[in-house]
Amino acid sequence: VIASSTDNKLRFFKTSALLNNGSVSYTDYTLADAHGVLWDPTYGVLWAIGNNNLNAYRIKGNGTGEALVLDPNMSITLPEYFRGGHDLSPDYLNTRYLYASLGYKIVKVDKETGQLRTLFEKTPTSAKGFSNNNAGNFFVTGETGGAGTAWASASYQSWCTDTIYFCRYKADDTLEQIPIKSSNRAFYKARAYCGTYQ
């Protein structure tokens, strides 16, 4: 499944149903400003984020009859101050939770209650990407924009950044943010590699 914000949709590819010409069939589903998807093997749902929705979908049927069906009991309508979703990431320390980048905030989502808790706030730039690892550390990217930066002439988009923040909690429980900065590269999202997905 891929998310496309430009045309407000999720595209569900049915790779188990190869067509004669080697292509695959797919079905499109509408999700306003669709930005991210995450398969959740623990709860058996596909999470998808876009604008003011964090939706949970079940996969029903099989073969060419497979379909995404919204699970209204797990889906979350995001409050006004948490809208503008961009990224989803599993919590490698506890499968009850997932993380989402929402506007200027990174939030921890309780899948069972739908409660959101702010983990990290990156102002004045919008938080575009978030990724954690099984040691409890995480990476955050936030837009800085191409205009006025040293690498603006290289045609980087305004939603990119020249900095990835590596974040970790110190012994006194304060959050340490270590910037990883580039003078000639732009980033949108960053991922920590974790070989054991949930």
PDB file of C-alpha atoms in Angstrom:
ATOM      1  CA  VAL A   1       0.000   0.000   0.000  1.00  0.00           C
ATOM      2  CA  ILE A   2       1.272   3.466  -0.877  1.00  0.00           C
ATOM      3  CA  ALA A   3       0.007   6.885   0.190  1.00  0.00           C
ATOM      4  CA  SER A   4      -0.282   9.779  -2.259  1.00  0.00           C
ATOM      5  CA  SER A   5      -0.955  13.258  -0.881  1.00  0.00           C
ATOM      6  CA  THR A   6      -1.154  14.851  -4.331  1.00  0.00           C
ATOM      7  CA  ASP A   7      -4.304  12.976  -5.314  1.00  0.00           C
ATOM      8  CA  ASN A   8      -5.599  12.161  -1.806  1.00  0.00           C
ATOM      9  CA  LYS A   9      -5.531   8.388  -2.006  1.00  0.00           C
ATOM     10  CA  LEU A  10      -4.186   5.084  -0.804  1.00  0.00           C
ATOM     11  CA  ARG A  11      -3.285   2.586  -3.534  1.00  0.00           C
ATOM     12  CA  PHE A  12      -3.680  -1.041  -2.451  1.00  0.00           C
ATOM     13  CA  PHE A  13      -1.632  -3.361  -4.688  1.00  0.00           C
ATOM     14  CA  LYS A  14      -2.689  -6.997  -4.834  1.00  0.00           C
ATOM     15  CA  THR A  15       0.637  -8.638  -5.533  1.00  0.00           C
ATOM     16  CA  SER A  16      -0.811 -12.105  -4.930  1.00  0.00           C
ATOM     17  CA  ALA A  17      -2.937 -11.623  -8.056  1.00  0.00           C
ATOM     18  CA  LEU A  18      -0.426 -11.158 -10.892  1.00  0.00           C
ATOM     19  CA  LEU A  19      -1.975 -10.393 -14.226  1.00  0.00           C
ATOM     20  CA  ASN A  20      -0.955 -12.171 -17.469  1.00  0.00           C
ATOM     21  CA  ASN A  21       1.266  -9.274 -18.537  1.00  0.00           C
ATOM     22  CA  GLY A  22       3.225  -9.362 -15.273  1.00  0.00           C
ATOM     23  CA  SER A  23       1.553  -6.297 -13.767  1.00  0.00           C
ATOM     24  CA  VAL A  24      -0.482  -6.326 -10.584  1.00  0.00           C
ATOM     25  CA  SER A  25      -4.005  -5.211  -9.893  1.00  0.00           C
ATOM     26  CA  TYR A  26      -4.757  -2.462  -7.395  1.00  0.00           C
ATOM     27  CA  THR A  27      -7.617  -0.533  -5.834  1.00  0.00           C
ATOM     28  CA  ASP A  28      -7.603   3.136  -4.814  1.00  0.00           C
ATOM     29  CA  TYR A  29      -9.146   4.443  -1.592  1.00  0.00           C
ATOM     30  CA  THR A  30      -9.746   8.100  -0.779  1.00  0.00           C
ATOM     31  CA  LEU A  31      -7.854   9.616   2.166  1.00  0.00           C
ATOM     32  CA  ALA A  32      -7.435  13.394   2.239  1.00  0.00           C
ATOM     33  CA  ASP A  33      -3.757  14.432   2.164  1.00  0.00           C
ATOM     34  CA  ALA A  34      -2.628  10.795   2.532  1.00  0.00           C
ATOM     35  CA  HIS A  35       0.986  10.779   3.740  1.00  0.00           C
ATOM     36  CA  GLY A  36       1.948   7.552   5.470  1.00  0.00           C
ATOM     37  CA  VAL A  37       1.038   3.893   5.949  1.00  0.00           C
ATOM     38  CA  LEU A  38       2.205   1.315   8.480  1.00  0.00           C
ATOM     39  CA  TRP A  39       1.299  -2.366   8.716  1.00  0.00           C
ATOM     40  CA  ASP A  40       0.593  -3.464  12.287  1.00  0.00           C
ATOM     41  CA  PRO A  41       1.071  -7.244  12.688  1.00  0.00           C
ATOM     42  CA  THR A  42       0.079  -7.187  16.363  1.00  0.00           C
ATOM     43  CA  TYR A  43      -3.388  -5.735  15.810  1.00  0.00           C
ATOM     44  CA  GLY A  44      -3.783  -6.931  12.220  1.00  0.00           C
ATOM     45  CA  VAL A  45      -4.520  -3.512  10.758  1.00  0.00           C
ATOM     46  CA  LEU A  46      -3.002  -1.110   8.270  1.00  0.00           C
ATOM     47  CA  TRP A  47      -2.600   2.372   9.760  1.00  0.00           C
ATOM     48  CA  ALA A  48      -2.849   5.291   7.340  1.00  0.00           C
ATOM     49  CA  ILE A  49      -2.447   8.970   8.157  1.00  0.00           C
ATOM     50  CA  GLY A  50      -3.695  11.994   6.290  1.00  0.00           C
ATOM     51  CA  ASN A  51      -4.737  15.483   7.366  1.00  0.00           C
ATOM     52  CA  ASN A  52      -7.090  14.970  10.330  1.00  0.00           C
ATOM     53  CA  ASN A  53      -7.392  11.178  10.211  1.00  0.00           C
ATOM     54  CA  LEU A  54      -5.392   8.280  11.577  1.00  0.00           C
ATOM     55  CA  ASN A  55      -7.316   5.405  10.039  1.00  0.00           C
ATOM     56  CA  ALA A  56      -7.092   1.691  10.763  1.00  0.00           C
ATOM     57  CA  TYR A  57      -7.997  -0.691   7.916  1.00  0.00           C
ATOM     58  CA  ARG A  58      -8.599  -4.436   7.960  1.00  0.00           C
ATOM     59  CA  ILE A  59      -7.759  -6.543   4.920  1.00  0.00           C
ATOM     60  CA  LYS A  60     -10.784  -8.598   3.925  1.00  0.00           C
ATOM     61  CA  GLY A  61     -11.165 -11.243   1.204  1.00  0.00           C
ATOM     62  CA  ASN A  62      -8.380 -12.886  -0.791  1.00  0.00           C
ATOM     63  CA  GLY A  63      -6.745 -12.780  -4.234  1.00  0.00           C
ATOM     64  CA  THR A  64      -8.330 -10.219  -6.539  1.00  0.00           C
ATOM     65  CA  GLY A  65     -11.159  -9.842  -4.016  1.00  0.00           C
ATOM     66  CA  GLU A  66      -8.901  -8.402  -1.296  1.00  0.00           C
ATOM     67  CA  ALA A  67     -10.060  -5.038   0.009  1.00  0.00           C
ATOM     68  CA  LEU A  68      -9.242  -2.503   2.702  1.00  0.00           C
ATOM     69  CA  VAL A  69     -12.120  -2.028   5.113  1.00  0.00           C
ATOM     70  CA  LEU A  70     -12.074   0.849   7.586  1.00  0.00           C
ATOM     71  CA  ASP A  71     -12.199  -0.209  11.240  1.00  0.00           C
ATOM     72  CA  PRO A  72     -14.131   2.642  12.906  1.00  0.00           C
ATOM     73  CA  ASN A  73     -13.426   1.302  16.399  1.00  0.00           C
ATOM     74  CA  MET A  74      -9.655   1.783  16.044  1.00  0.00           C
ATOM     75  CA  SER A  75      -9.565   4.802  13.692  1.00  0.00           C
ATOM     76  CA  ILE A  76      -8.871   8.192  15.267  1.00  0.00           C
ATOM     77  CA  THR A  77     -10.091  11.636  14.228  1.00  0.00           C
ATOM     78  CA  LEU A  78      -7.218  13.924  15.190  1.00  0.00           C
ATOM     79  CA  PRO A  79      -8.002  17.059  17.218  1.00  0.00           C
ATOM     80  CA  GLU A  80      -7.479  20.419  15.527  1.00  0.00           C
ATOM     81  CA  TYR A  81      -4.069  21.078  17.106  1.00  0.00           C
ATOM     82  CA  PHE A  82      -2.741  17.659  16.008  1.00  0.00           C
ATOM     83  CA  ARG A  83      -3.665  17.816  12.318  1.00  0.00           C
ATOM     84  CA  GLY A  84      -1.322  17.692   9.344  1.00  0.00           C
ATOM     85  CA  GLY A  85      -0.092  14.101   9.648  1.00  0.00           C
ATOM     86  CA  HIS A  86       3.082  13.070   7.802  1.00  0.00           C
ATOM     87  CA  ASP A  87       4.690   9.941   9.154  1.00  0.00           C
ATOM     88  CA  LEU A  88       4.017   6.759  11.125  1.00  0.00           C
ATOM     89  CA  SER A  89       6.481   4.590  13.007  1.00  0.00           C
ATOM     90  CA  PRO A  90       6.099   1.511  15.233  1.00  0.00           C
ATOM     91  CA  ASP A  91       7.104   1.577  18.884  1.00  0.00           C
ATOM     92  CA  TYR A  92       9.751  -1.138  19.098  1.00  0.00           C
ATOM     93  CA  LEU A  93       9.579  -1.205  22.903  1.00  0.00           C
ATOM     94  CA  ASN A  94       5.806  -1.705  23.257  1.00  0.00           C
ATOM     95  CA  THR A  95       3.489  -2.918  20.490  1.00  0.00           C
ATOM     96  CA  ARG A  96       0.504  -1.155  22.089  1.00  0.00           C
ATOM     97  CA  TYR A  97       1.811   2.166  20.776  1.00  0.00           C
ATOM     98  CA  LEU A  98       2.830   3.806  17.531  1.00  0.00           C
ATOM     99  CA  TYR A  99       4.289   7.218  16.737  1.00  0.00           C
ATOM    100  CA  ALA A 100       3.013   9.861  14.347  1.00  0.00           C
ATOM    101  CA  SER A 101       4.382  13.170  13.131  1.00  0.00           C
ATOM    102  CA  LEU A 102       1.522  15.655  13.260  1.00  0.00           C
ATOM    103  CA  GLY A 103       2.180  19.241  12.286  1.00  0.00           C
ATOM    104  CA  TYR A 104       4.815  20.538  14.680  1.00  0.00           C
ATOM    105  CA  LYS A 105       4.564  17.589  17.043  1.00  0.00           C
ATOM    106  CA  ILE A 106       5.622  13.972  17.333  1.00  0.00           C
ATOM    107  CA  VAL A 107       2.986  12.101  19.288  1.00  0.00           C
ATOM    108  CA  LYS A 108       2.780   8.689  20.893  1.00  0.00           C
ATOM    109  CA  VAL A 109      -0.521   7.011  20.028  1.00  0.00           C
ATOM    110  CA  ASP A 110      -2.177   4.468  22.312  1.00  0.00           C
ATOM    111  CA  LYS A 111      -3.814   2.091  19.827  1.00  0.00           C
ATOM    112  CA  GLU A 112      -6.237   0.736  22.414  1.00  0.00           C
ATOM    113  CA  THR A 113      -7.582   4.025  23.806  1.00  0.00           C
ATOM    114  CA  GLY A 114      -6.853   6.464  20.963  1.00  0.00           C
ATOM    115  CA  GLN A 115      -5.049   8.788  23.392  1.00  0.00           C
ATOM    116  CA  LEU A 116      -2.269  11.025  22.017  1.00  0.00           C
ATOM    117  CA  ARG A 117       0.728  12.178  24.064  1.00  0.00           C
ATOM    118  CA  THR A 118       3.216  14.717  22.750  1.00  0.00           C
ATOM    119  CA  LEU A 119       6.718  13.235  22.740  1.00  0.00           C
ATOM    120  CA  PHE A 120       8.629  15.905  20.868  1.00  0.00           C
ATOM    121  CA  GLU A 121       7.827  19.367  19.532  1.00  0.00           C
ATOM    122  CA  LYS A 122       9.831  20.890  16.683  1.00  0.00           C
ATOM    123  CA  THR A 123       8.922  24.532  16.232  1.00  0.00           C
ATOM    124  CA  PRO A 124       8.783  26.661  14.219  1.00  0.00           C
ATOM    125  CA  THR A 125       9.363  24.011  11.556  1.00  0.00           C
ATOM    126  CA  SER A 126       6.919  21.257  10.714  1.00  0.00           C
ATOM    127  CA  ALA A 127       7.902  17.724  11.767  1.00  0.00           C
ATOM    128  CA  LYS A 128       7.995  15.616   8.600  1.00  0.00           C
ATOM    129  CA  GLY A 129       9.653  12.392   9.632  1.00  0.00           C
ATOM    130  CA  PHE A 130      10.066  10.281  12.753  1.00  0.00           C
ATOM    131  CA  SER A 131      11.765   6.956  13.346  1.00  0.00           C
ATOM    132  CA  ASN A 132      12.693   5.180  16.566  1.00  0.00           C
ATOM    133  CA  ASN A 133      14.755   2.109  17.376  1.00  0.00           C
ATOM    134  CA  ASN A 134      14.641  -0.696  19.925  1.00  0.00           C
ATOM    135  CA  ALA A 135      16.987   1.190  22.260  1.00  0.00           C
ATOM    136  CA  GLY A 136      14.419   3.954  22.764  1.00  0.00           C
ATOM    137  CA  ASN A 137      16.283   6.536  20.684  1.00  0.00           C
ATOM    138  CA  PHE A 138      14.724   8.305  17.712  1.00  0.00           C
ATOM    139  CA  PHE A 139      15.339  10.464  14.651  1.00  0.00           C
ATOM    140  CA  VAL A 140      13.290  13.531  13.694  1.00  0.00           C
ATOM    141  CA  THR A 141      13.309  15.577  10.501  1.00  0.00           C
ATOM    142  CA  GLY A 142      11.558  18.927  10.127  1.00  0.00           C
ATOM    143  CA  GLU A 143      11.199  21.271   7.210  1.00  0.00           C
ATOM    144  CA  THR A 144      13.473  24.274   6.910  1.00  0.00           C
ATOM    145  CA  GLY A 145      12.740  25.166   3.288  1.00  0.00           C
ATOM    146  CA  GLY A 146      15.023  25.795   0.336  1.00  0.00           C
ATOM    147  CA  ALA A 147      14.836  29.589   0.196  1.00  0.00           C
ATOM    148  CA  GLY A 148      17.724  31.350   1.900  1.00  0.00           C
ATOM    149  CA  THR A 149      19.714  28.194   2.622  1.00  0.00           C
ATOM    150  CA  ALA A 150      23.162  27.376   1.300  1.00  0.00           C
ATOM    151  CA  TRP A 151      21.784  24.644  -0.938  1.00  0.00           C
ATOM    152  CA  ALA A 152      18.672  26.437  -2.256  1.00  0.00           C
ATOM    153  CA  SER A 153      20.213  26.709  -5.725  1.00  0.00           C
ATOM    154  CA  ALA A 154      20.227  22.898  -5.957  1.00  0.00           C
ATOM    155  CA  SER A 155      16.422  22.933  -6.344  1.00  0.00           C
ATOM    156  CA  TYR A 156      15.575  21.311  -3.008  1.00  0.00           C
ATOM    157  CA  GLN A 157      11.931  21.506  -2.102  1.00  0.00           C
ATOM    158  CA  SER A 158      10.604  23.741   0.654  1.00  0.00           C
ATOM    159  CA  TRP A 159       9.461  20.714   2.681  1.00  0.00           C
ATOM    160  CA  CYS A 160      13.006  19.389   3.062  1.00  0.00           C
ATOM    161  CA  THR A 161      15.591  20.030   5.736  1.00  0.00           C
ATOM    162  CA  ASP A 162      19.369  20.041   5.979  1.00  0.00           C
ATOM    163  CA  THR A 163      19.272  18.580   9.509  1.00  0.00           C
ATOM    164  CA  ILE A 164      18.277  15.267  11.075  1.00  0.00           C
ATOM    165  CA  TYR A 165      17.991  15.275  14.860  1.00  0.00           C
ATOM    166  CA  PHE A 166      19.155  12.197  16.746  1.00  0.00           C
ATOM    167  CA  CYS A 167      17.336  12.260  20.090  1.00  0.00           C
ATOM    168  CA  ARG A 168      17.874  10.278  23.254  1.00  0.00           C
ATOM    169  CA  TYR A 169      16.948  10.519  26.892  1.00  0.00           C
ATOM    170  CA  LYS A 170      19.821  11.027  29.309  1.00  0.00           C
ATOM    171  CA  ALA A 171      20.107   9.495  32.769  1.00  0.00           C
ATOM    172  CA  ASP A 172      18.289  12.465  34.333  1.00  0.00           C
ATOM    173  CA  ASP A 173      15.373  11.907  31.881  1.00  0.00           C
ATOM    174  CA  THR A 174      16.088  15.087  29.907  1.00  0.00           C
ATOM    175  CA  LEU A 175      15.939  14.878  26.125  1.00  0.00           C
ATOM    176  CA  GLU A 176      19.221  15.333  24.278  1.00  0.00           C
ATOM    177  CA  GLN A 177      18.983  16.453  20.643  1.00  0.00           C
ATOM    178  CA  ILE A 178      22.065  15.913  18.504  1.00  0.00           C
ATOM    179  CA  PRO A 179      21.848  17.613  15.090  1.00  0.00           C
ATOM    180  CA  ILE A 180      23.229  15.755  12.078  1.00  0.00           C
ATOM    181  CA  LYS A 181      23.650  18.567   9.571  1.00  0.00           C
ATOM    182  CA  SER A 182      24.600  18.594   5.904  1.00  0.00           C
ATOM    183  CA  SER A 183      25.833  21.515   3.825  1.00  0.00           C
ATOM    184  CA  ASN A 184      24.849  19.947   0.496  1.00  0.00           C
ATOM    185  CA  ARG A 185      22.066  17.413   1.170  1.00  0.00           C
ATOM    186  CA  ALA A 186      18.366  17.723   1.889  1.00  0.00           C
ATOM    187  CA  PHE A 187      16.257  15.216   3.800  1.00  0.00           C
ATOM    188  CA  TYR A 188      12.532  14.589   4.035  1.00  0.00           C
ATOM    189  CA  LYS A 189      12.344  11.515   6.283  1.00  0.00           C
ATOM    190  CA  ALA A 190      14.933   9.365   8.031  1.00  0.00           C
ATOM    191  CA  ARG A 191      14.662   5.746   9.125  1.00  0.00           C
ATOM    192  CA  ALA A 192      16.467   3.786  11.817  1.00  0.00           C
ATOM    193  CA  TYR A 193      17.096   0.264  10.590  1.00  0.00           C
ATOM    194  CA  CYS A 194      15.612  -2.334  12.900  1.00  0.00           C
ATOM    195  CA  GLY A 195      15.762  -5.950  11.756  1.00  0.00           C
ATOM    196  CA  THR A 196      13.023  -7.195  14.081  1.00  0.00           C
ATOM    197  CA  TYR A 197       9.792  -5.447  13.201  1.00  0.00           C
ATOM    198  CA  GLN A 198       7.582  -5.883  16.283  1.00  0.00           C
TER     199      GLN A 198
END
